[in-house]
Amino acid sequence: MDSTRSRPSRFDILFEPVKIGPVTAKNRFFQVPHCNGMGRAYPSSMAAMRGIKAEGGWAVVCTEQCDVHYSGNHLRELRLWDDQDIPLLARATEQIHRYGALAGVELAHNGSYVPNLDTRAIPIAPSLAATRGNFPVTARAMDKADIRAFRRWHRTAAVNARRAGFDIIYVYAGHDMALPAHFLSRRHNQRTDEYGGSLENRARLLRELVEDAKEAVGDTCAIAIRIGVGTLVEAGGLGPRDEAHDVIEMLAELPDLWDVNLTPFEKDGQTARFSQEGFQQEYVKFVKGVTTKPVVGVGRFTSPDTMVTMIKGGTLDFIGAARPSIADPFLPRKIEEGRFEDIRECIGCNICVASDKLSVPLRCTQNPTMGEEWRRGWHPEYLPPKDTDDTVMIIGGGPAGLEAACALGKRGYSVLLADREREFGGRVLRESALPGLATWRRVSEWRLGQLRRLPNVQLLPGNEITAEMVLEAECSLIGVATGARWRDDGVGRAHRVPIPGPAGLPVFTPDDIMAGRLPTGRVVLFDDDHYYMGGVLAELLVGRGCEVVLVTPDSLVSSYTQNTAEQGAIQRRILELCADVQVSTTVSGVEPGAVRLASVFTGRERTVEADAIVLVTGSQPVDGLYQELDGLADGVLAAAGIRKVVRLGDCLGPGIIAAAVHSGHLFARTLDTGLTDWTPFRRENVELGWDLPLPPGSETLRLLGDGATHG
Ligand code: ADP
Ligand code: SF4
């Protein structure tokens, strides 16, 4: 890594140390708590990921939320119910401290946000309340003894957090997810005692939790409040009007740090489709006016100039980041060293959020090493030098081919990267031209920027590669990254065989539309893909004057986007834009001038008039070149000096851009993408628990345990 270059002096302000109560952050880069799908299930993966952030220069690295008690149990996150959980957390703090960062922990109790399906504890809330979502579980109202007990649990967790090595301890009152936030909210809190009614009463618990933590560990640990602002009552905010301002004013000097963001999470973690960099500024800028304590806020900050404006303009003291730190764990160091062109900017797609929602290790469209730090030993900045004599040809410069060429080039391989188009980028170029997806272009831009500085990589745009050309290329390893195309026969999830009667009506695919071949008039858009494509095409077609009837077999529009926290916003937009939206409905046939629809439950059919149908269904690999090379007679490849032909990206398995980038990176690291007989990554097995000490009075269990142990 080139650390000899220096940054322009206007960025120096980002590298000033900032005091947070009894501790000092070495600069203003603050990785705020963020979920990652690893938590307690993949502790070493989580610890290694946090350590990499610290290595990348973040002055503060926080964990995700950490439950203080089994009555507020968020299955995917960390826990600190008692000292049995300390070693797992200490693994993370050790990694964070290795690089001189401060370690923060977000202590949490989810109250009525969680149904406690695992622990079976009846959830607790300020007032009797149904739990979130559709779980048939009701949270009971806490009595005074419960409140005292909760304070005790929180305080004990703070003490154990210090024992685990944390420097900053959060009291979490954000996102409408946490018990202290529920006490603050008129919507959740209908109590008539000293914890309900006036704002002062509703804020009592939050105040007590901070005071308890300060009293217990505040001499050496900073105590932070994380709170959500800027929302209306129906979105789960603090009251009939946004009372967050008043709470922050009331408790202004109480914590050592204010971490302020939007509530609920869908507002805080908005995708680029719905928000710009710095979108939270107008909601949080008041905070510094009411407190002398440092303030951290977020807003998908990737531009160093925007960061400086946030500090100099008096909005923030710390540049908070979750997603930008995932896309580029080395963001601070790159700014510090003036290597701005190396910053791998977050594209705001929320595939990271989806990993957490789906309880799998964090992944990122821009950073293929994310979540793979421990289990595969992948570092986001350092690649092992080449260990074979291969020269590599990659055909296809979409996200898979670009990433493969980039990472192979950095390993020192000699690489040819060819694409038939005059501009590299493949699907990223096409898709980033769709409504709201402009930032996605960063996926190809960053890689092209890196590639242009690698003398051992030769870029060959405007070259349609044939099998003969491959044989003449004098390369020993061939990567075929020729992508995928959308199907035009309707085969996908609802239809495993083609939809009957396609000749009756003009049929369009997303590829047609992205290539500028657009339908006109009344269009049925059949979305059996369920991610972003159907929704953005509907937006595009309405913008071009079409009347769009969106049909989807799922009960929600773009249903996968529930995982990327944008489904509600998308459905709202689609309902506003489209002439009609038919959910739980499939296309059963196509006729001249009409499309036959059928209920997915009853099969009952009806016909809607249409001038065209757009099929957003399955995709097929563009693997003709691969098949041709694979089908060559024995010895032909060897005679051309080719030892292996490998498919990667969408050509191997059509999917999301993140998967294509990961596939390209895997190819660059292992020179293959095939399945292996051995498991190519480390696993962390749970420790069998029979030998652990049991609570008093558990004699029966002890006997059962002995029995199980002895046979
Ligand atoms: P992925 O997501 O797997 O990277 P893309 O569809 O984005 O796939 O990119 C595939 C790229 O391959 C496209 O840019 C396309 O132009 C290019 N391509 C496909 N076939 C050939 C070929 N025979 N020669 C050169 N380029 C090709
Ligand atoms: Fe940003 Fe997307 Fe990566 Fe998340 S997955 S950090 S939103 S680029």
XYZ file of C-alpha atoms and ligand atoms in Angstrom:
746
model
C 0.000 0.000 0.000
C 1.324 3.412 -0.976
C 1.311 5.447 2.210
C 3.813 7.998 1.049
C 1.339 10.351 -0.606
C -0.148 13.072 1.513
C -3.624 14.521 1.576
C -4.536 18.161 0.937
C -4.582 20.075 4.223
C -8.328 20.771 4.030
C -8.903 17.159 5.101
C -6.719 17.462 8.215
C -9.771 18.307 10.289
C -10.989 14.725 9.779
C -7.922 13.432 11.565
C -8.164 15.492 14.724
C -8.561 13.515 17.939
C -11.891 13.938 19.726
C -12.523 13.335 23.424
C -15.571 11.222 24.300
C -15.930 11.397 28.089
C -12.991 9.509 29.596
C -11.692 8.150 26.267
C -10.257 9.781 23.145
C -10.881 8.823 19.537
C -7.786 9.235 17.393
C -9.738 10.762 14.500
C -13.316 11.569 13.440
C -14.111 8.304 11.646
C -16.689 6.366 13.607
C -18.048 2.995 12.551
C -21.466 3.101 14.169
C -23.173 -0.087 15.359
C -24.388 -2.140 12.431
C -25.893 -5.583 12.117
C -24.059 -8.114 10.009
C -25.827 -11.457 10.148
C -22.840 -12.914 12.016
C -23.273 -11.812 15.613
C -23.382 -14.632 18.097
C -23.666 -17.330 15.392
C -20.350 -16.529 13.662
C -18.318 -14.838 16.418
C -14.863 -15.121 14.880
C -16.144 -13.880 11.526
C -17.679 -10.902 13.257
C -14.522 -10.196 15.275
C -12.255 -10.402 12.230
C -14.543 -8.090 10.245
C -14.454 -5.500 13.039
C -10.674 -5.852 13.285
C -10.292 -5.097 9.581
C -12.274 -1.883 10.066
C -9.902 -0.876 12.859
C -6.950 -1.680 10.636
C -8.553 0.494 7.967
C -8.288 3.521 10.235
C -11.676 3.903 11.936
C -11.085 5.527 15.305
C -14.171 3.896 16.794
C -15.477 0.480 15.815
C -18.742 -0.629 17.359
C -20.476 -3.966 17.488
C -24.038 -4.483 16.429
C -26.738 -4.415 19.074
C -26.038 -6.623 22.047
C -28.974 -7.918 24.089
C -28.665 -7.371 27.838
C -31.227 -10.015 28.802
C -33.017 -13.064 27.436
C -36.376 -11.260 27.668
C -35.336 -9.001 24.800
C -33.770 -11.529 22.538
C -32.857 -10.579 18.996
C -31.821 -13.889 17.486
C -29.289 -12.573 14.979
C -27.424 -10.160 17.192
C -24.928 -10.311 20.029
C -25.803 -10.948 23.628
C -24.372 -10.107 26.995
C -26.845 -11.779 29.288
C -24.144 -12.724 31.774
C -20.410 -13.323 32.005
C -20.664 -16.474 29.900
C -20.941 -14.158 26.899
C -17.821 -12.125 27.701
C -15.241 -14.267 25.812
C -17.146 -13.983 22.556
C -17.240 -10.194 22.804
C -13.661 -10.012 24.009
C -12.615 -11.634 20.751
C -14.000 -8.587 18.925
C -12.490 -5.996 21.276
C -9.080 -7.665 21.001
C -9.206 -7.310 17.229
C -10.385 -3.714 17.423
C -7.731 -2.718 19.967
C -4.932 -4.302 17.930
C -5.122 -1.325 15.602
C -5.587 1.411 18.192
C -9.324 1.911 17.739
C -11.866 2.323 20.505
C -14.383 -0.498 20.822
C -18.047 0.374 21.278
C -20.950 -1.894 22.188
C -24.621 -1.123 21.650
C -26.387 -2.506 24.702
C -29.989 -3.200 23.827
C -33.271 -4.627 24.977
C -35.813 -4.991 22.206
C -38.950 -4.932 24.361
C -42.068 -5.538 22.262
C -40.031 -5.485 19.042
C -39.142 -9.157 19.518
C -41.435 -12.134 20.158
C -38.713 -14.124 22.004
C -39.487 -17.241 20.014
C -36.218 -18.759 21.153
C -36.194 -18.024 24.891
C -40.007 -18.135 25.262
C -39.920 -15.259 27.757
C -43.060 -13.137 27.533
C -41.834 -9.866 25.983
C -42.000 -6.722 28.084
C -43.126 -3.219 27.200
C -44.065 0.041 28.910
C -47.732 -0.813 28.256
C -49.537 -3.938 27.092
C -48.799 -4.262 23.369
C -48.914 -6.696 20.491
C -45.394 -7.473 19.347
C -44.130 -6.225 15.991
C -45.025 -7.961 12.756
C -47.465 -10.835 12.603
C -46.273 -12.894 15.549
C -49.121 -14.090 17.759
C -47.352 -12.786 20.852
C -48.335 -9.987 23.236
C -45.852 -8.061 25.356
C -46.944 -7.477 28.920
C -46.792 -4.131 30.692
C -43.800 -3.790 32.989
C -44.455 -3.137 36.642
C -42.088 -1.246 38.901
C -40.223 -4.439 39.823
C -39.683 -5.136 36.114
C -38.290 -1.648 35.605
C -35.937 -2.087 38.544
C -34.903 -5.472 37.173
C -34.296 -4.049 33.704
C -32.074 -1.335 35.152
C -30.150 -4.046 37.002
C -29.680 -6.137 33.843
C -28.526 -3.117 31.895
C -26.093 -2.086 34.584
C -24.692 -5.618 34.894
C -24.267 -5.745 31.118
C -22.370 -2.443 31.235
C -20.006 -3.880 33.849
C -19.543 -7.051 31.778
C -19.004 -4.948 28.652
C -16.110 -3.214 30.355
C -14.751 -6.627 31.368
C -14.983 -7.640 27.707
C -12.800 -4.655 26.847
C -15.250 -2.077 25.527
C -14.411 1.610 25.733
C -17.783 3.049 24.675
C -21.063 1.700 25.995
C -24.275 2.614 24.251
C -27.723 2.951 25.700
C -29.813 2.125 22.659
C -33.006 4.129 22.207
C -33.174 4.123 18.434
C -35.110 2.803 15.460
C -38.309 2.182 17.443
C -36.684 -1.150 18.313
C -35.532 -0.640 21.881
C -37.252 -0.588 25.241
C -35.972 2.887 26.234
C -37.337 4.204 22.900
C -40.669 2.551 23.623
C -40.798 4.327 26.975
C -40.129 7.646 25.221
C -42.909 7.094 22.710
C -46.487 8.127 23.394
C -47.491 5.462 20.933
C -45.956 2.697 23.043
C -46.194 4.251 26.474
C -49.619 4.824 28.006
C -48.456 4.522 31.607
C -49.919 6.723 34.284
C -47.062 6.419 36.797
C -43.810 8.370 36.931
C -42.586 6.548 33.783
C -45.519 7.724 31.632
C -47.350 10.913 30.723
C -45.064 13.936 30.497
C -41.947 13.752 28.363
C -39.867 14.080 31.488
C -41.568 10.974 32.863
C -41.245 9.039 29.616
C -37.545 9.939 29.464
C -36.998 8.843 33.076
C -35.898 5.313 32.201
C -33.424 6.488 29.566
C -31.986 8.970 32.044
C -31.694 6.282 34.728
C -29.994 3.816 32.392
C -27.366 6.373 31.452
C -26.855 7.381 35.078
C -26.587 3.733 36.140
C -24.008 3.000 33.457
C -22.032 6.128 34.305
C -22.014 5.254 37.938
C -20.932 1.665 37.227
C -18.281 2.153 34.541
C -18.282 5.832 33.568
C -14.875 6.488 35.110
C -13.185 4.560 32.302
C -15.884 4.024 29.661
C -17.772 6.614 27.640
C -21.564 6.306 27.759
C -23.440 7.076 24.541
C -27.112 7.465 23.696
C -28.324 6.344 20.287
C -31.648 7.892 19.459
C -33.858 8.212 16.390
C -35.221 11.537 15.169
C -37.311 13.072 12.470
C -40.275 10.789 12.152
C -44.008 11.131 12.396
C -46.104 9.268 14.896
C -47.401 6.701 12.408
C -43.843 5.738 11.495
C -43.141 4.831 15.094
C -41.628 8.089 16.221
C -41.715 9.657 19.597
C -45.156 11.206 19.664
C -47.767 13.335 17.890
C -44.874 15.540 16.906
C -41.225 14.621 16.818
C -40.250 14.959 20.457
C -36.707 13.746 19.878
C -35.597 17.365 19.809
C -37.005 17.885 23.307
C -35.493 14.654 24.660
C -32.054 15.564 23.359
C -32.401 19.060 24.795
C -33.540 17.657 28.128
C -30.690 15.145 28.415
C -28.216 17.269 26.463
C -25.209 17.002 28.767
C -26.007 13.602 30.281
C -24.269 11.178 27.897
C -20.683 11.491 26.696
C -21.803 11.120 23.076
C -24.974 11.510 21.018
C -25.456 9.093 18.130
C -28.421 10.441 16.216
C -30.132 8.986 13.193
C -33.518 8.544 11.573
C -36.187 6.200 12.877
C -37.336 3.584 11.935
C -34.504 1.660 10.282
C -36.169 1.876 6.852
C -35.663 5.656 7.071
C -32.178 5.445 8.548
C -30.846 2.870 6.099
C -32.441 4.238 2.932
C -31.081 2.985 -0.346
C -29.643 5.262 -3.005
C -32.893 4.741 -4.902
C -34.605 6.883 -2.285
C -31.919 9.160 -0.836
C -28.701 11.024 -1.530
C -25.432 11.081 0.392
C -25.898 13.220 3.510
C -29.677 12.802 3.484
C -29.940 12.876 7.291
C -28.304 16.253 7.711
C -31.474 18.339 7.888
C -32.871 16.088 10.632
C -29.814 15.937 12.896
C -28.162 19.328 12.484
C -30.033 20.793 15.469
C -28.293 18.436 17.902
C -24.997 20.256 18.061
C -26.925 23.425 18.877
C -28.308 21.958 22.089
C -25.348 19.992 23.491
C -21.629 20.450 24.018
C -21.111 16.679 23.791
C -19.754 15.153 20.569
C -22.325 14.120 17.971
C -22.086 11.304 15.461
C -24.465 10.913 12.539
C -24.649 8.952 9.308
C -25.735 9.468 5.689
C -23.786 7.082 3.445
C -20.792 9.399 3.509
C -18.171 8.495 0.925
C -17.035 11.908 -0.286
C -14.208 13.418 1.810
C -15.393 16.917 0.904
C -18.902 16.201 2.183
C -17.342 14.879 5.377
C -15.374 18.086 5.864
C -18.547 20.116 5.264
C -20.345 18.088 7.949
C -17.625 18.923 10.480
C -16.896 22.512 9.499
C -20.568 23.330 9.009
C -21.237 22.294 12.590
C -23.544 19.353 11.854
C -21.387 16.548 13.249
C -18.232 15.883 15.259
C -17.814 12.362 13.941
C -18.383 10.972 10.459
C -20.515 7.988 11.265
C -20.673 5.126 8.825
C -22.060 1.664 8.592
C -22.410 0.988 4.863
C -19.428 3.075 3.683
C -17.287 1.140 6.180
C -18.578 -2.138 4.766
C -17.946 -1.175 1.141
C -14.515 0.113 2.074
C -13.141 -0.773 5.499
C -10.030 1.245 4.586
C -11.902 4.471 3.796
C -10.195 6.523 6.567
C -6.707 5.349 5.669
C -7.256 6.104 2.004
C -8.339 9.643 2.847
C -5.483 10.011 5.318
C -3.001 8.991 2.638
C -4.639 11.087 -0.081
C -5.560 7.998 -2.133
C -9.031 9.237 -3.033
C -9.292 7.279 -6.285
C -8.873 4.062 -4.306
C -12.006 4.637 -2.221
C -14.518 1.913 -3.019
C -17.719 3.864 -2.610
C -20.865 2.285 -1.249
C -23.561 2.189 -3.941
C -26.460 2.253 -1.463
C -28.022 -1.043 -2.589
C -28.535 -2.617 0.875
C -27.446 -6.101 -0.053
C -25.541 -5.828 3.239
C -28.811 -5.241 5.056
C -30.336 -8.239 3.302
C -27.574 -10.493 4.661
C -28.499 -9.534 8.152
C -32.210 -9.928 7.535
C -31.540 -13.379 6.137
C -29.169 -14.279 9.013
C -26.153 -15.026 6.834
C -22.686 -13.482 7.061
C -22.519 -9.935 5.793
C -21.944 -9.462 2.075
C -21.463 -6.361 -0.010
C -21.832 -5.586 -3.688
C -18.712 -3.451 -3.741
C -16.548 -5.409 -1.309
C -16.442 -9.140 -2.055
C -14.191 -9.810 0.949
C -16.834 -8.654 3.414
C -17.849 -11.523 5.707
C -15.015 -13.650 4.294
C -12.215 -12.154 6.415
C -12.035 -14.990 8.917
C -13.608 -17.904 7.139
C -11.669 -17.579 3.877
C -8.868 -15.328 5.107
C -9.677 -12.627 2.556
C -8.389 -9.122 3.205
C -10.010 -6.195 1.388
C -6.693 -4.588 0.447
C -4.025 -7.257 0.343
C -4.066 -10.113 -2.152
C -1.479 -12.881 -2.156
C 1.108 -12.607 -4.956
C 0.552 -14.955 -7.883
C 1.538 -18.552 -7.244
C 1.260 -20.068 -10.723
C 2.748 -19.227 -14.120
C -0.653 -18.703 -15.711
C -1.452 -15.959 -18.127
C -5.157 -15.223 -17.972
C -7.747 -14.218 -20.536
C -11.096 -12.983 -19.283
C -13.959 -12.645 -21.712
C -16.642 -10.245 -20.539
C -16.095 -7.016 -18.643
C -19.193 -6.927 -16.473
C -18.902 -6.939 -12.687
C -17.524 -10.508 -12.614
C -14.914 -9.998 -15.314
C -13.860 -6.592 -14.030
C -13.417 -7.835 -10.473
C -11.528 -10.927 -11.633
C -9.170 -8.902 -13.825
C -8.646 -6.336 -11.111
C -7.823 -8.831 -8.371
C -5.717 -11.049 -10.672
C -3.851 -7.975 -11.850
C -3.122 -6.982 -8.269
C -1.803 -10.489 -7.647
C 0.679 -9.881 -10.456
C -0.869 -12.047 -13.155
C -0.675 -11.016 -16.750
C -4.312 -10.529 -17.799
C -6.229 -9.809 -21.012
C -9.749 -8.474 -20.423
C -11.991 -8.313 -23.496
C -15.542 -7.173 -24.044
C -17.532 -6.900 -27.247
C -18.911 -3.525 -26.126
C -16.895 -0.366 -26.518
C -17.413 0.431 -22.840
C -16.712 -1.985 -19.975
C -19.295 -2.559 -17.283
C -21.777 -5.072 -18.707
C -25.015 -5.167 -16.759
C -23.812 -2.447 -14.406
C -23.774 0.045 -17.266
C -27.231 -0.986 -18.383
C -28.808 -1.141 -14.953
C -27.285 2.056 -13.607
C -29.176 3.927 -16.333
C -32.482 2.820 -14.779
C -34.442 5.129 -12.463
C -32.747 5.554 -9.079
C -29.785 3.237 -9.761
C -27.162 5.745 -10.967
C -24.800 5.052 -8.046
C -24.524 1.413 -9.130
C -22.150 2.575 -11.831
C -19.558 2.888 -9.092
C -19.120 -0.900 -9.318
C -17.548 -0.656 -12.767
C -16.001 2.794 -12.328
C -13.941 1.799 -9.303
C -12.671 -1.357 -10.956
C -11.827 0.380 -14.204
C -9.966 3.058 -12.254
C -7.876 0.367 -10.573
C -7.339 -1.591 -13.803
C -6.022 1.411 -15.698
C -3.176 1.609 -13.186
C -2.174 -2.035 -13.592
C 0.381 -2.334 -16.399
C 0.052 -6.131 -16.449
C -3.646 -5.960 -17.421
C -4.481 -5.292 -21.044
C -7.970 -3.950 -21.729
C -9.558 -4.909 -25.036
C -12.901 -3.132 -25.420
C -14.893 -3.554 -28.633
C -13.657 -7.121 -29.149
C -16.154 -9.928 -29.740
C -14.198 -13.004 -28.743
C -14.687 -16.315 -30.551
C -13.389 -19.779 -29.673
C -10.707 -19.433 -32.370
C -9.506 -16.199 -30.832
C -9.296 -17.870 -27.437
C -7.156 -20.656 -28.875
C -4.828 -18.095 -30.412
C -4.566 -15.866 -27.357
C -1.594 -17.696 -25.828
C -3.214 -17.695 -22.408
C -3.233 -20.718 -20.111
C -6.287 -19.877 -18.028
C -9.548 -18.675 -19.553
C -12.283 -16.971 -17.519
C -15.609 -16.775 -19.316
C -17.675 -13.978 -17.778
C -20.135 -13.430 -20.588
C -23.132 -12.761 -18.359
C -26.782 -13.697 -18.695
C -29.876 -12.522 -20.546
C -33.448 -12.229 -19.365
C -35.771 -14.897 -20.777
C -38.555 -14.003 -23.198
C -40.700 -17.095 -22.610
C -41.873 -16.357 -19.080
C -40.034 -19.272 -17.478
C -39.082 -18.424 -13.928
C -40.601 -19.234 -10.582
C -44.300 -19.347 -11.409
C -43.769 -21.002 -14.799
C -41.300 -23.847 -15.179
C -42.293 -24.195 -18.852
C -42.994 -21.346 -21.291
C -46.179 -19.291 -20.917
C -48.665 -20.399 -23.589
C -49.398 -18.244 -26.614
C -46.597 -15.675 -26.720
C -47.221 -14.959 -30.426
C -50.381 -12.976 -29.722
C -48.760 -9.894 -28.241
C -45.447 -8.016 -28.469
C -43.158 -9.386 -25.739
C -40.387 -7.341 -24.135
C -37.684 -8.340 -21.664
C -35.658 -6.104 -19.357
C -32.770 -6.442 -21.831
C -34.971 -5.038 -24.606
C -35.968 -2.075 -22.495
C -32.418 -1.422 -21.307
C -31.335 -1.491 -24.956
C -33.922 1.205 -25.732
C -36.597 -1.047 -27.332
C -39.671 0.131 -25.464
C -43.329 -0.907 -25.586
C -46.069 1.692 -25.991
C -49.636 2.000 -24.742
C -51.068 -0.289 -22.094
C -48.430 -2.692 -20.802
C -48.747 -5.692 -18.508
C -45.494 -6.011 -16.564
C -45.210 -9.507 -15.115
C -42.753 -9.515 -12.210
C -41.816 -13.035 -11.237
C -38.301 -11.917 -10.258
C -39.367 -10.029 -7.108
C -36.255 -7.893 -6.673
C -35.711 -4.386 -8.055
C -36.003 -4.931 -11.812
C -39.805 -5.131 -12.086
C -40.324 -2.019 -9.981
C -37.724 0.156 -11.699
C -38.963 -0.859 -15.149
C -42.516 0.046 -14.132
C -41.204 3.464 -13.082
C -39.324 3.870 -16.343
C -42.276 2.854 -18.521
C -44.704 5.136 -16.712
C -42.178 7.934 -17.214
C -42.181 7.168 -20.939
C -45.965 7.460 -21.158
C -47.032 3.816 -20.810
C -50.027 2.759 -18.766
C -48.609 -0.043 -16.626
C -50.470 -2.932 -15.013
C -48.013 -4.627 -12.653
C -48.763 -8.300 -12.025
C -46.866 -10.405 -9.498
C -47.461 -13.862 -8.016
C -46.250 -12.671 -4.626
C -48.501 -10.845 -2.188
C -46.185 -7.806 -2.172
C -44.612 -5.780 -4.963
C -40.830 -6.384 -5.273
C -41.128 -8.675 -2.263
C -37.398 -9.487 -1.969
C -36.806 -5.827 -1.176
C -38.222 -6.450 2.274
C -34.681 -7.684 2.886
C -33.131 -4.482 1.572
C -35.474 -2.386 3.739
C -37.077 -0.601 0.783
C -40.189 -2.661 0.054
C -42.593 -0.223 1.703
C -41.192 2.731 -0.221
C -41.251 0.774 -3.479
C -44.823 -0.425 -3.067
C -45.954 3.102 -2.208
C -44.303 4.429 -5.356
C -45.660 1.642 -7.578
C -49.197 2.066 -6.260
C -48.969 5.762 -7.016
C -47.529 5.313 -10.502
C -49.190 2.253 -11.994
C -52.666 2.095 -13.497
C -53.263 -1.167 -11.665
C -51.328 -3.528 -9.381
C -52.376 -7.176 -9.191
C -50.682 -9.169 -6.448
C -51.018 -12.934 -5.799
C -51.671 -13.152 -9.518
C -49.869 -14.924 -12.325
C -50.021 -14.682 -16.099
C -51.725 -17.806 -17.421
C -51.695 -16.957 -21.116
C -51.146 -14.311 -23.767
C -53.648 -13.525 -26.536
C -53.849 -10.945 -29.303
C -54.487 -7.647 -27.505
C -54.847 -9.201 -24.071
C -53.180 -11.033 -21.211
C -54.910 -13.753 -19.208
C -54.344 -13.485 -15.474
C -55.024 -16.117 -12.826
C -55.205 -16.040 -9.057
C -52.293 -18.027 -7.603
C -54.658 -19.412 -4.975
C -57.864 -20.281 -6.864
C -56.690 -20.316 -10.472
C -59.711 -18.151 -11.341
C -58.932 -16.373 -14.612
C -59.734 -12.999 -16.079
C -58.459 -11.108 -19.079
C -56.945 -7.631 -19.214
C -56.473 -5.676 -22.410
C -52.858 -4.945 -23.274
C -50.735 -3.644 -26.125
C -47.615 -5.445 -24.876
C -46.277 -7.642 -22.107
C -42.984 -7.166 -20.271
C -41.637 -10.378 -18.782
C -39.407 -9.935 -15.745
C -39.020 -13.624 -15.011
C -35.932 -15.859 -15.187
C -32.486 -15.397 -16.764
C -30.300 -17.674 -18.837
C -26.503 -17.743 -18.901
C -24.860 -16.489 -22.075
C -22.567 -19.493 -22.123
C -22.321 -20.379 -25.819
C -18.613 -19.548 -25.944
C -17.940 -21.581 -22.815
C -19.877 -24.565 -24.171
C -18.006 -24.349 -27.453
C -14.636 -24.338 -25.722
C -15.724 -27.083 -23.356
C -16.890 -29.201 -26.276
C -13.596 -29.079 -28.184
C -11.955 -32.397 -28.882
C -9.491 -33.666 -26.300
C -6.137 -32.114 -26.771
C -7.249 -29.000 -28.676
C -7.131 -26.781 -25.611
C -3.895 -28.363 -24.424
C -2.320 -27.821 -27.836
C -3.230 -24.129 -27.497
C -1.542 -24.044 -24.088
C -4.862 -23.777 -22.233
C -5.021 -25.754 -19.003
C -8.483 -24.686 -17.836
C -11.622 -22.815 -18.949
C -13.715 -21.479 -16.072
C -17.147 -19.822 -16.038
C -17.739 -17.008 -13.592
C -20.413 -14.516 -12.625
C -23.815 -14.584 -14.293
C -22.498 -16.932 -16.978
C -22.106 -19.569 -14.250
C -25.221 -18.699 -12.280
C -27.404 -15.660 -13.009
C -27.980 -13.644 -9.856
C -27.378 -10.296 -8.227
C -24.406 -8.041 -8.948
C -22.916 -8.833 -5.541
C -22.785 -12.512 -6.501
C -21.062 -11.724 -9.800
C -18.427 -9.608 -8.060
C -17.876 -12.334 -5.466
C -17.533 -14.948 -8.193
C -14.944 -12.807 -9.976
C -13.009 -12.387 -6.760
C -13.170 -16.099 -5.973
C -11.775 -16.826 -9.420
C -8.934 -14.373 -8.879
C -8.021 -15.902 -5.521
C -8.399 -19.597 -6.381
C -8.183 -19.646 -10.190
C -11.435 -21.588 -10.230
C -15.097 -21.234 -9.354
C -15.995 -24.931 -9.279
C -17.240 -26.871 -6.308
C -14.582 -28.690 -4.312
C -14.694 -31.999 -2.447
C -13.448 -30.221 0.671
C -15.155 -27.256 2.343
C -13.146 -24.253 1.136
C -13.758 -22.080 4.185
C -13.456 -22.375 7.939
C -16.455 -23.057 10.104
C -17.008 -22.354 13.739
C -18.807 -25.196 15.438
C -20.919 -24.641 18.519
C -19.455 -25.975 21.716
C -21.460 -28.849 23.155
C -22.900 -27.605 26.368
C -23.293 -30.546 28.744
C -20.165 -29.806 30.698
C -21.130 -26.223 31.424
C -22.180 -25.470 34.995
C -25.940 -25.636 35.429
C -28.049 -23.260 37.496
C -28.813 -24.388 41.071
C -31.655 -26.890 41.335
C -31.047 -28.449 37.929
C -30.272 -31.926 39.229
C -32.529 -33.682 36.721
C -30.829 -31.918 33.850
C -27.454 -32.775 35.328
C -28.377 -36.471 35.397
C -29.708 -36.251 31.875
C -26.476 -34.574 30.891
C -24.382 -37.280 32.490
C -26.501 -39.903 30.792
C -26.009 -38.274 27.451
C -22.291 -37.967 28.039
C -21.827 -41.575 29.072
C -23.813 -43.184 26.434
P -21.490 -10.511 -15.093
O -22.529 -9.929 -14.213
O -21.327 -11.973 -14.871
O -20.191 -9.785 -15.005
P -22.456 -9.072 -17.483
O -23.639 -9.463 -18.268
O -22.503 -7.833 -16.680
O -22.028 -10.355 -16.618
O -21.245 -8.906 -18.436
C -20.993 -9.779 -19.463
C -20.181 -9.043 -20.500
O -19.690 -9.993 -21.435
C -20.995 -8.034 -21.311
O -20.405 -6.765 -21.194
C -20.908 -8.553 -22.760
O -20.795 -7.517 -23.686
C -19.661 -9.394 -22.721
N -19.597 -10.489 -23.693
C -20.470 -11.488 -23.864
N -20.054 -12.339 -24.824
C -18.870 -11.856 -25.270
C -17.920 -12.288 -26.232
N -18.096 -13.389 -26.948
N -16.815 -11.544 -26.408
C -16.591 -10.433 -25.697
N -17.451 -9.995 -24.772
C -18.568 -10.690 -24.551
Fe -23.129 -0.233 0.247
Fe -24.458 -2.054 -1.128
Fe -22.120 -2.659 0.029
Fe -24.266 -2.266 1.526
S -23.972 -3.896 0.024
S -22.237 -1.455 1.878
S -25.277 -0.651 0.428
S -22.437 -1.245 -1.621
